[in-house]
Amino acid sequence: MYALLDGNNFYVSCERVFRPSLKRVPVVVLSNNDGCAVARSDEAKALGIKMGAPYFQIKHLHDEAGLVALSANFPLYGDMSDRMMSLAAALGPEQEQYSIDECFIGLHGVPDVTRRACVIRERILRGIGIPTCIGIAPTKTLAKLANHVAKNAERKPGSYPAHLQRVCNFAELTPAELRLVLEYTPVGEIWGVGRQLTKRLAGLDVHTAWQLRNMPIATVRAHFGVVLERTVCELQGTPCIALELVTPAKQQIACTRSFGQPVTELQPLIEAVSHFAQRAAEKLRGQQHRAGVLHVFARTSPFRERDEPFSRSATLQLHPPSSDTAVLVDAALRGVREFFEPGYRLAKAGVILMDLAPASVQQASLLDDAPPPMRDRSALMETVDQINSRWGKGAVGVGSAVQSGGWGMRQERRTPNYIANVDSMPSAS
């Protein structure tokens, strides 16, 4: 048995813990640089605000409906997530943190799981103020679906039986009750079934979770492959996806960001790209890998119709693969200097590291023009990372990443990190 525990409207809930006046108020949390909505309260959803809605398209709701828009405060959300995950771990002997606000719990050997889930949910709500929902089922896919039912039974009364809200255990449903739930659930709500797959399934007259569950395995494999076949088996109650107790290393590392104001000159673009490459290098060393390929890009905004469009990129091979900040920054800047043209109002840039391999594996080169081996600076990089870990990001870095232009994030509506700075904690008199 598995449980899927999920923080409701997590970013908004974190803000409401320290600002209770935001309860029952439409609230959205905006992405980096205040670009678009990345989290919405139920009240904001009721206004028709979609996930990813550009802020300039919903700005008018401030005056019309009392909408409150906040800049994302990821250090605060990370602290709150750590606390929620610590409390959630008491639900079962194994835990997989799936995202900042979701975790799977292995329930093998846990008695009376529904009552225990209710206790854990209440403990999280009283302990840190985050409302959660918990889905329980024999497979991870069904647990994810049970969590969806638990949320919607509370948010949309009448959509599912009321007794399934907050904590929903599929193992306690009768076959007839489970069939009704699956028949009501659109196929697009199933974990791993995206928009394109939903369209293809609709072409075969498969619209609900129940219909997908009953598709012949041979048909699923012939039309969609083994990934959807695994999903169908999980919907039938056969576990095919195990808990990932060790987080797998990323296959790509990207550091991209929109600018606080348009960049038109080379120098601020160099500063921004140096910063992105430096940050990506830190992440790369964090998972003890080296990169064999670096991709750097810059482009104008697709929303500014008056700006002349510009979108260029460069992909550079790294010989040998490296995680050295100076090497990666140098490669990124060579790419930028290749494609930069003055006169464009650039809105976004980024660095993507690819062809990642463990640092312990060093592939020899057969190229005749391979450069001579560089001095091993891994000890220097380790020291830089330790300093930045102790004194904060950017305490030590490359000189070209020092910001002097206006490309940094706006975040004009960001709340303080109440946990890291106790002086910012609201007080009552």
Tab-separated table of C-alpha atoms in Angstrom:
chain	number	residue	atom	x	y	z
A	1	MET	CA	0.000	0.000	0.000
A	2	TYR	CA	1.059	3.562	-0.760
A	3	ALA	CA	-0.024	7.005	0.416
A	4	LEU	CA	0.358	10.261	-1.514
A	5	LEU	CA	0.421	13.296	0.785
A	6	ASP	CA	0.077	16.703	-0.893
A	7	GLY	CA	0.057	20.236	0.532
A	8	ASN	CA	-3.042	22.088	-0.700
A	9	ASN	CA	-2.201	25.193	-2.790
A	10	PHE	CA	1.205	24.889	-1.133
A	11	TYR	CA	2.821	28.250	-1.938
A	12	VAL	CA	-0.352	30.153	-1.039
A	13	SER	CA	-0.778	28.101	2.151
A	14	CYS	CA	2.809	28.965	3.210
A	15	GLU	CA	2.047	32.688	2.787
A	16	ARG	CA	-1.200	32.369	4.750
A	17	VAL	CA	0.591	30.808	7.724
A	18	PHE	CA	2.267	34.156	8.409
A	19	ARG	CA	-0.506	36.394	7.047
A	20	PRO	CA	-3.854	35.004	8.261
A	21	SER	CA	-5.588	38.032	6.714
A	22	LEU	CA	-5.103	36.331	3.326
A	23	LYS	CA	-7.542	33.534	4.234
A	24	ARG	CA	-10.726	33.516	2.123
A	25	VAL	CA	-9.074	36.094	-0.165
A	26	PRO	CA	-8.155	35.350	-3.818
A	27	VAL	CA	-4.355	34.978	-3.809
A	28	VAL	CA	-1.865	34.080	-6.533
A	29	VAL	CA	1.876	33.512	-6.201
A	30	LEU	CA	3.852	34.713	-9.202
A	31	SER	CA	6.862	33.109	-10.836
A	32	ASN	CA	10.380	34.503	-10.676
A	33	ASN	CA	10.331	38.084	-11.931
A	34	ASP	CA	6.564	38.332	-11.304
A	35	GLY	CA	5.819	36.889	-14.745
A	36	CYS	CA	2.884	34.494	-14.338
A	37	ALA	CA	0.749	32.699	-11.744
A	38	VAL	CA	2.382	29.507	-10.413
A	39	ALA	CA	0.047	28.921	-7.442
A	40	ARG	CA	-3.584	29.903	-6.831
A	41	SER	CA	-5.893	29.832	-3.867
A	42	ASP	CA	-9.317	28.229	-4.329
A	43	GLU	CA	-10.790	31.753	-4.399
A	44	ALA	CA	-8.421	32.730	-7.222
A	45	LYS	CA	-9.367	29.574	-9.150
A	46	ALA	CA	-13.023	30.541	-8.739
A	47	LEU	CA	-12.219	33.812	-10.542
A	48	GLY	CA	-11.155	31.763	-13.552
A	49	ILE	CA	-7.405	32.367	-13.172
A	50	LYS	CA	-5.554	29.555	-14.931
A	51	MET	CA	-2.209	28.099	-13.912
A	52	GLY	CA	0.509	29.987	-15.796
A	53	ALA	CA	-1.702	33.001	-16.534
A	54	PRO	CA	0.509	36.047	-17.361
A	55	TYR	CA	0.291	38.621	-14.584
A	56	PHE	CA	-0.511	41.519	-16.900
A	57	GLN	CA	-3.666	39.652	-17.995
A	58	ILE	CA	-5.026	39.276	-14.427
A	59	LYS	CA	-3.704	42.518	-12.938
A	60	HIS	CA	-7.104	44.206	-13.330
A	61	LEU	CA	-8.591	41.767	-10.768
A	62	HIS	CA	-6.838	43.716	-7.979
A	63	ASP	CA	-9.496	46.401	-8.158
A	64	GLU	CA	-12.355	44.314	-9.499
A	65	ALA	CA	-12.168	41.300	-7.142
A	66	GLY	CA	-9.579	42.084	-4.442
A	67	LEU	CA	-6.944	39.768	-5.927
A	68	VAL	CA	-3.659	39.690	-3.974
A	69	ALA	CA	-0.547	38.842	-6.018
A	70	LEU	CA	2.690	37.885	-4.242
A	71	SER	CA	6.183	37.272	-5.567
A	72	ALA	CA	7.477	33.731	-5.096
A	73	ASN	CA	9.474	33.276	-1.885
A	74	PHE	CA	11.209	29.958	-2.505
A	75	PRO	CA	13.501	30.022	0.573
A	76	LEU	CA	10.373	30.236	2.755
A	77	TYR	CA	8.593	27.469	0.811
A	78	GLY	CA	11.680	25.239	1.095
A	79	ASP	CA	11.791	25.656	4.872
A	80	MET	CA	8.079	24.898	5.183
A	81	SER	CA	8.440	21.870	2.906
A	82	ASP	CA	11.218	20.413	5.090
A	83	ARG	CA	8.975	20.702	8.129
A	84	MET	CA	5.971	19.172	6.359
A	85	MET	CA	8.035	16.248	5.053
A	86	SER	CA	9.462	15.565	8.521
A	87	LEU	CA	5.956	15.285	9.983
A	88	ALA	CA	4.673	13.253	7.005
A	89	ALA	CA	7.461	10.684	7.472
A	90	ALA	CA	5.683	9.408	10.575
A	91	LEU	CA	2.937	7.935	8.362
A	92	GLY	CA	5.005	4.949	7.197
A	93	PRO	CA	8.455	3.343	7.182
A	94	GLU	CA	9.531	4.613	3.695
A	95	GLN	CA	9.232	8.048	2.125
A	96	GLU	CA	9.873	9.366	-1.393
A	97	GLN	CA	9.810	13.153	-1.700
A	98	TYR	CA	8.242	13.578	-5.127
A	99	SER	CA	8.222	17.393	-5.224
A	100	ILE	CA	8.367	20.374	-2.871
A	101	ASP	CA	4.756	19.739	-1.778
A	102	GLU	CA	4.201	16.014	-2.428
A	103	CYS	CA	5.586	12.765	-1.067
A	104	PHE	CA	4.791	9.081	-1.427
A	105	ILE	CA	4.812	6.988	1.737
A	106	GLY	CA	5.262	3.204	1.762
A	107	LEU	CA	2.698	1.724	4.158
A	108	HIS	CA	3.938	-1.860	4.392
A	109	GLY	CA	3.127	-3.206	7.861
A	110	VAL	CA	1.228	-0.078	8.998
A	111	PRO	CA	-2.078	-0.997	10.724
A	112	ASP	CA	-5.262	1.097	10.513
A	113	VAL	CA	-3.787	3.369	7.836
A	114	THR	CA	-6.855	5.602	7.378
A	115	ARG	CA	-6.998	6.593	11.038
A	116	ARG	CA	-3.233	7.093	11.102
A	117	ALA	CA	-3.411	9.285	7.960
A	118	CYS	CA	-6.060	11.468	9.621
A	119	VAL	CA	-3.821	11.863	12.676
A	120	ILE	CA	-0.785	12.831	10.552
A	121	ARG	CA	-2.844	15.276	8.511
A	122	GLU	CA	-4.117	16.948	11.685
A	123	ARG	CA	-0.596	17.008	13.143
A	124	ILE	CA	0.738	18.848	10.063
A	125	LEU	CA	-2.159	21.333	10.150
A	126	ARG	CA	-1.697	22.135	13.846
A	127	GLY	CA	2.105	21.996	13.732
A	128	ILE	CA	2.903	24.216	10.745
A	129	GLY	CA	-0.501	25.380	9.467
A	130	ILE	CA	-0.404	23.654	6.045
A	131	PRO	CA	-3.671	21.900	4.974
A	132	THR	CA	-3.029	18.596	3.192
A	133	CYS	CA	-4.904	15.779	1.497
A	134	ILE	CA	-3.887	12.116	1.528
A	135	GLY	CA	-4.725	9.390	-0.990
A	136	ILE	CA	-4.177	5.724	-0.131
A	137	ALA	CA	-4.214	2.795	-2.576
A	138	PRO	CA	-2.389	-0.430	-3.565
A	139	THR	CA	-0.316	1.340	-6.278
A	140	LYS	CA	1.325	4.746	-6.687
A	141	THR	CA	-0.898	5.662	-9.666
A	142	LEU	CA	-4.059	4.828	-7.716
A	143	ALA	CA	-2.712	6.677	-4.631
A	144	LYS	CA	-2.204	9.766	-6.789
A	145	LEU	CA	-5.752	9.376	-8.096
A	146	ALA	CA	-7.105	8.900	-4.555
A	147	ASN	CA	-5.383	12.148	-3.571
A	148	HIS	CA	-7.126	13.898	-6.481
A	149	VAL	CA	-10.455	12.545	-5.210
A	150	ALA	CA	-9.698	13.671	-1.627
A	151	LYS	CA	-8.975	17.225	-2.842
A	152	ASN	CA	-11.928	17.597	-5.173
A	153	ALA	CA	-14.438	16.057	-2.742
A	154	GLU	CA	-13.611	19.004	-0.453
A	155	ARG	CA	-13.167	21.777	-3.059
A	156	LYS	CA	-16.115	20.842	-5.266
A	157	PRO	CA	-18.923	19.465	-3.087
A	158	GLY	CA	-20.902	16.880	-5.019
A	159	SER	CA	-18.074	15.941	-7.380
A	160	TYR	CA	-17.218	12.899	-5.241
A	161	PRO	CA	-18.835	11.426	-2.075
A	162	ALA	CA	-18.266	13.771	0.873
A	163	HIS	CA	-16.767	11.051	3.098
A	164	LEU	CA	-13.780	10.801	0.696
A	165	GLN	CA	-12.589	14.366	1.280
A	166	ARG	CA	-9.158	15.067	2.866
A	167	VAL	CA	-8.256	11.368	3.332
A	168	CYS	CA	-9.365	8.871	0.665
A	169	ASN	CA	-8.494	5.177	0.962
A	170	PHE	CA	-9.395	3.239	-2.190
A	171	ALA	CA	-8.800	-0.057	-0.370
A	172	GLU	CA	-11.848	0.643	1.823
A	173	LEU	CA	-14.220	1.206	-1.126
A	174	THR	CA	-16.505	-1.521	-2.407
A	175	PRO	CA	-15.957	-2.571	-6.063
A	176	ALA	CA	-19.122	-0.657	-7.010
A	177	GLU	CA	-17.945	2.524	-5.221
A	178	LEU	CA	-14.491	2.324	-6.828
A	179	ARG	CA	-16.080	1.870	-10.252
A	180	LEU	CA	-18.242	4.988	-9.766
A	181	VAL	CA	-15.180	7.035	-8.764
A	182	LEU	CA	-13.199	5.865	-11.803
A	183	GLU	CA	-16.145	6.407	-14.142
A	184	TYR	CA	-16.471	10.008	-12.938
A	185	THR	CA	-12.749	10.811	-13.242
A	186	PRO	CA	-11.598	12.172	-16.642
A	187	VAL	CA	-8.709	10.189	-18.103
A	188	GLY	CA	-6.584	13.355	-18.196
A	189	GLU	CA	-6.478	13.414	-14.375
A	190	ILE	CA	-4.493	10.169	-14.239
A	191	TRP	CA	-0.809	10.473	-13.309
A	192	GLY	CA	1.281	10.363	-16.485
A	193	VAL	CA	-1.588	10.959	-18.930
A	194	GLY	CA	-0.900	14.365	-20.436
A	195	ARG	CA	-2.800	16.566	-22.863
A	196	GLN	CA	-1.565	14.905	-26.050
A	197	LEU	CA	-2.162	11.395	-24.702
A	198	THR	CA	-5.673	12.440	-23.648
A	199	LYS	CA	-6.423	13.486	-27.248
A	200	ARG	CA	-5.128	10.192	-28.634
A	201	LEU	CA	-7.193	8.201	-26.121
A	202	ALA	CA	-10.271	10.248	-27.028
A	203	GLY	CA	-9.750	9.067	-30.612
A	204	LEU	CA	-10.289	5.520	-29.314
A	205	ASP	CA	-13.381	6.647	-27.335
A	206	VAL	CA	-11.523	6.393	-24.008
A	207	HIS	CA	-12.534	9.351	-21.826
A	208	THR	CA	-12.559	8.129	-18.211
A	209	ALA	CA	-10.220	6.378	-15.787
A	210	TRP	CA	-12.574	3.389	-15.771
A	211	GLN	CA	-12.407	3.032	-19.563
A	212	LEU	CA	-8.606	3.215	-19.539
A	213	ARG	CA	-8.431	0.672	-16.715
A	214	ASN	CA	-10.400	-1.808	-18.844
A	215	MET	CA	-8.479	-1.392	-22.089
A	216	PRO	CA	-6.904	-4.668	-23.293
A	217	ILE	CA	-3.204	-4.693	-22.416
A	218	ALA	CA	-2.259	-5.793	-25.951
A	219	THR	CA	-4.131	-2.794	-27.437
A	220	VAL	CA	-2.453	-0.392	-25.036
A	221	ARG	CA	1.006	-1.749	-25.857
A	222	ALA	CA	0.350	-1.700	-29.605
A	223	HIS	CA	-0.927	1.892	-29.697
A	224	PHE	CA	0.935	3.606	-26.841
A	225	GLY	CA	3.884	1.525	-25.608
A	226	VAL	CA	5.002	0.123	-22.289
A	227	VAL	CA	4.699	3.376	-20.297
A	228	LEU	CA	0.904	3.556	-20.630
A	229	GLU	CA	0.729	-0.227	-20.277
A	230	ARG	CA	2.353	0.190	-16.880
A	231	THR	CA	-0.216	2.854	-15.983
A	232	VAL	CA	-3.095	0.549	-16.922
A	233	CYS	CA	-1.646	-2.260	-14.802
A	234	GLU	CA	-1.357	0.155	-11.856
A	235	LEU	CA	-4.998	1.221	-12.349
A	236	GLN	CA	-5.911	-2.484	-12.168
A	237	GLY	CA	-4.101	-2.726	-8.807
A	238	THR	CA	-0.824	-4.316	-9.911
A	239	PRO	CA	2.167	-2.352	-8.535
A	240	CYS	CA	4.634	-1.524	-11.332
A	241	ILE	CA	6.261	1.656	-9.992
A	242	ALA	CA	8.413	1.305	-6.870
A	243	LEU	CA	9.314	4.028	-4.398
A	244	GLU	CA	12.428	6.021	-5.349
A	245	LEU	CA	14.122	6.275	-1.967
A	246	VAL	CA	17.269	7.779	-3.554
A	247	THR	CA	16.694	10.797	-5.776
A	248	PRO	CA	18.077	10.008	-9.266
A	249	ALA	CA	20.614	12.415	-10.731
A	250	LYS	CA	19.262	14.922	-13.250
A	251	GLN	CA	19.987	14.301	-16.937
A	252	GLN	CA	20.041	18.043	-17.643
A	253	ILE	CA	20.627	21.090	-15.482
A	254	ALA	CA	19.082	24.376	-16.585
A	255	CYS	CA	19.361	27.846	-15.126
A	256	THR	CA	17.169	30.281	-17.075
A	257	ARG	CA	15.399	33.469	-16.078
A	258	SER	CA	13.473	36.460	-17.417
A	259	PHE	CA	15.112	39.835	-16.921
A	260	GLY	CA	13.745	42.529	-14.620
A	261	GLN	CA	13.932	44.954	-17.546
A	262	PRO	CA	14.870	44.497	-21.218
A	263	VAL	CA	18.597	44.019	-21.881
A	264	THR	CA	19.919	45.771	-24.997
A	265	GLU	CA	23.697	45.758	-24.450
A	266	LEU	CA	26.309	43.012	-24.282
A	267	GLN	CA	27.712	43.761	-20.804
A	268	PRO	CA	24.529	43.106	-18.757
A	269	LEU	CA	23.895	39.993	-20.873
A	270	ILE	CA	27.412	38.776	-19.993
A	271	GLU	CA	26.682	39.375	-16.304
A	272	ALA	CA	23.406	37.456	-16.465
A	273	VAL	CA	24.794	34.493	-18.427
A	274	SER	CA	27.852	34.324	-16.122
A	275	HIS	CA	25.502	34.182	-13.142
A	276	PHE	CA	23.394	31.424	-14.740
A	277	ALA	CA	26.466	29.341	-15.680
A	278	GLN	CA	27.897	29.773	-12.188
A	279	ARG	CA	24.633	28.634	-10.587
A	280	ALA	CA	24.333	25.666	-12.959
A	281	ALA	CA	27.925	24.652	-12.111
A	282	GLU	CA	27.064	24.618	-8.392
A	283	LYS	CA	24.089	22.332	-9.064
A	284	LEU	CA	26.266	20.102	-11.247
A	285	ARG	CA	28.870	19.660	-8.528
A	286	GLY	CA	26.063	19.098	-6.026
A	287	GLN	CA	25.177	15.838	-7.775
A	288	GLN	CA	28.879	15.053	-8.414
A	289	HIS	CA	28.663	15.123	-12.208
A	290	ARG	CA	30.513	16.755	-15.102
A	291	ALA	CA	28.916	18.249	-18.238
A	292	GLY	CA	29.995	17.407	-21.779
A	293	VAL	CA	27.787	19.975	-23.558
A	294	LEU	CA	26.718	23.532	-22.705
A	295	HIS	CA	23.783	25.277	-24.402
A	296	VAL	CA	23.291	29.038	-23.989
A	297	PHE	CA	20.448	31.128	-25.401
A	298	ALA	CA	18.857	34.599	-25.318
A	299	ARG	CA	15.568	35.842	-26.739
A	300	THR	CA	13.063	38.661	-26.770
A	301	SER	CA	9.617	38.440	-25.147
A	302	PRO	CA	6.823	36.812	-27.192
A	303	PHE	CA	4.347	39.080	-25.355
A	304	ARG	CA	5.922	42.385	-26.486
A	305	GLU	CA	4.539	42.562	-29.998
A	306	ARG	CA	6.229	45.884	-30.738
A	307	ASP	CA	9.710	44.466	-30.092
A	308	GLU	CA	11.539	43.037	-33.092
A	309	PRO	CA	11.847	39.291	-32.433
A	310	PHE	CA	15.257	37.773	-31.673
A	311	SER	CA	16.056	34.229	-30.573
A	312	ARG	CA	19.573	32.856	-30.828
A	313	SER	CA	21.486	30.084	-29.134
A	314	ALA	CA	24.839	28.322	-29.176
A	315	THR	CA	25.769	24.767	-28.221
A	316	LEU	CA	29.359	24.101	-27.206
A	317	GLN	CA	31.132	20.789	-26.696
A	318	LEU	CA	33.315	20.649	-23.594
A	319	HIS	CA	36.634	18.773	-23.996
A	320	PRO	CA	37.098	17.290	-21.470
A	321	PRO	CA	33.749	17.321	-19.597
A	322	SER	CA	33.944	19.717	-16.676
A	323	SER	CA	32.195	21.026	-13.564
A	324	ASP	CA	34.654	23.894	-13.100
A	325	THR	CA	32.786	27.202	-12.795
A	326	ALA	CA	35.419	29.138	-14.747
A	327	VAL	CA	35.351	26.621	-17.623
A	328	LEU	CA	31.568	26.683	-17.892
A	329	VAL	CA	31.337	30.483	-17.637
A	330	ASP	CA	34.022	30.844	-20.305
A	331	ALA	CA	32.144	28.501	-22.668
A	332	ALA	CA	28.839	30.315	-22.071
A	333	LEU	CA	30.394	33.710	-22.809
A	334	ARG	CA	31.996	32.436	-26.014
A	335	GLY	CA	28.527	31.374	-27.116
A	336	VAL	CA	26.968	34.721	-26.183
A	337	ARG	CA	29.616	36.680	-28.079
A	338	GLU	CA	28.934	34.520	-31.160
A	339	PHE	CA	25.238	35.316	-31.445
A	340	PHE	CA	24.761	38.692	-29.736
A	341	GLU	CA	23.518	41.577	-31.878
A	342	PRO	CA	22.806	45.063	-30.507
A	343	GLY	CA	19.447	46.728	-30.965
A	344	TYR	CA	17.162	44.002	-29.607
A	345	ARG	CA	15.265	44.191	-26.315
A	346	LEU	CA	16.221	40.815	-24.817
A	347	ALA	CA	13.814	39.498	-22.182
A	348	LYS	CA	15.249	36.111	-21.203
A	349	ALA	CA	18.468	34.095	-21.289
A	350	GLY	CA	19.695	30.844	-19.864
A	351	VAL	CA	22.323	28.117	-19.639
A	352	ILE	CA	21.575	24.399	-19.982
A	353	LEU	CA	24.144	21.712	-19.139
A	354	MET	CA	23.775	18.374	-20.959
A	355	ASP	CA	25.587	15.081	-21.540
A	356	LEU	CA	26.087	14.718	-17.798
A	357	ALA	CA	28.252	11.913	-16.406
A	358	PRO	CA	29.541	11.030	-12.928
A	359	ALA	CA	32.676	12.947	-11.968
A	360	SER	CA	34.315	9.641	-11.039
A	361	VAL	CA	34.165	8.535	-14.702
A	362	GLN	CA	36.671	10.279	-16.967
A	363	GLN	CA	36.284	9.404	-20.668
A	364	ALA	CA	39.575	9.516	-22.577
A	365	SER	CA	39.562	11.523	-25.832
A	366	LEU	CA	40.554	10.107	-29.237
A	367	LEU	CA	40.693	13.540	-30.872
A	368	ASP	CA	44.025	14.521	-32.294
A	369	ASP	CA	43.510	18.152	-31.319
A	370	ALA	CA	42.451	17.404	-27.779
A	371	PRO	CA	43.712	20.158	-25.439
A	372	PRO	CA	46.312	19.318	-22.792
A	373	PRO	CA	44.907	18.273	-19.408
A	374	MET	CA	43.925	21.192	-17.203
A	375	ARG	CA	45.097	21.646	-13.663
A	376	ASP	CA	42.741	19.843	-11.287
A	377	ARG	CA	40.811	22.577	-9.464
A	378	SER	CA	38.211	20.323	-7.829
A	379	ALA	CA	39.551	21.219	-4.367
A	380	LEU	CA	39.113	24.934	-5.179
A	381	MET	CA	35.548	24.361	-6.384
A	382	GLU	CA	34.761	22.390	-3.234
A	383	THR	CA	36.055	25.266	-1.105
A	384	VAL	CA	33.972	27.792	-3.078
A	385	ASP	CA	30.849	25.688	-2.538
A	386	GLN	CA	31.560	25.394	1.194
A	387	ILE	CA	31.966	29.185	1.523
A	388	ASN	CA	28.737	29.871	-0.369
A	389	SER	CA	26.923	27.250	1.688
A	390	ARG	CA	28.019	28.889	4.918
A	391	TRP	CA	27.806	32.587	3.977
A	392	GLY	CA	25.062	32.557	1.355
A	393	LYS	CA	24.795	32.200	-2.426
A	394	GLY	CA	27.155	34.511	-4.283
A	395	ALA	CA	29.515	35.119	-1.367
A	396	VAL	CA	32.311	33.950	-3.677
A	397	GLY	CA	32.002	33.809	-7.471
A	398	VAL	CA	33.408	34.817	-10.819
A	399	GLY	CA	33.888	38.532	-11.422
A	400	SER	CA	31.813	38.668	-14.614
A	401	ALA	CA	28.710	37.571	-12.662
A	402	VAL	CA	28.690	40.711	-10.501
A	403	GLN	CA	25.472	42.544	-11.321
A	404	SER	CA	25.700	46.192	-12.362
A	405	GLY	CA	22.860	46.299	-14.931
A	406	GLY	CA	19.111	46.002	-14.340
A	407	TRP	CA	18.646	42.407	-15.476
A	408	GLY	CA	17.934	41.044	-11.969
A	409	MET	CA	14.525	39.848	-10.840
A	410	ARG	CA	11.886	42.349	-9.801
A	411	GLN	CA	9.999	40.397	-7.089
A	412	GLU	CA	8.281	43.586	-5.983
A	413	ARG	CA	5.683	41.673	-3.935
A	414	ARG	CA	7.919	39.244	-2.095
A	415	THR	CA	7.221	38.601	1.579
A	416	PRO	CA	10.110	38.197	4.088
A	417	ASN	CA	11.561	34.776	4.881
A	418	TYR	CA	9.946	34.719	8.316
A	419	ILE	CA	11.713	31.527	9.362
A	420	ALA	CA	15.265	32.685	8.549
A	421	ASN	CA	14.772	36.187	9.982
A	422	VAL	CA	12.830	36.253	13.221
A	423	ASP	CA	12.748	40.078	13.194
A	424	SER	CA	10.412	39.921	10.178
A	425	MET	CA	7.865	37.810	12.072
A	426	PRO	CA	4.513	39.651	12.418
A	427	SER	CA	3.653	40.678	15.994
A	428	ALA	CA	0.324	41.441	17.675
A	429	SER	CA	-0.078	44.225	20.187
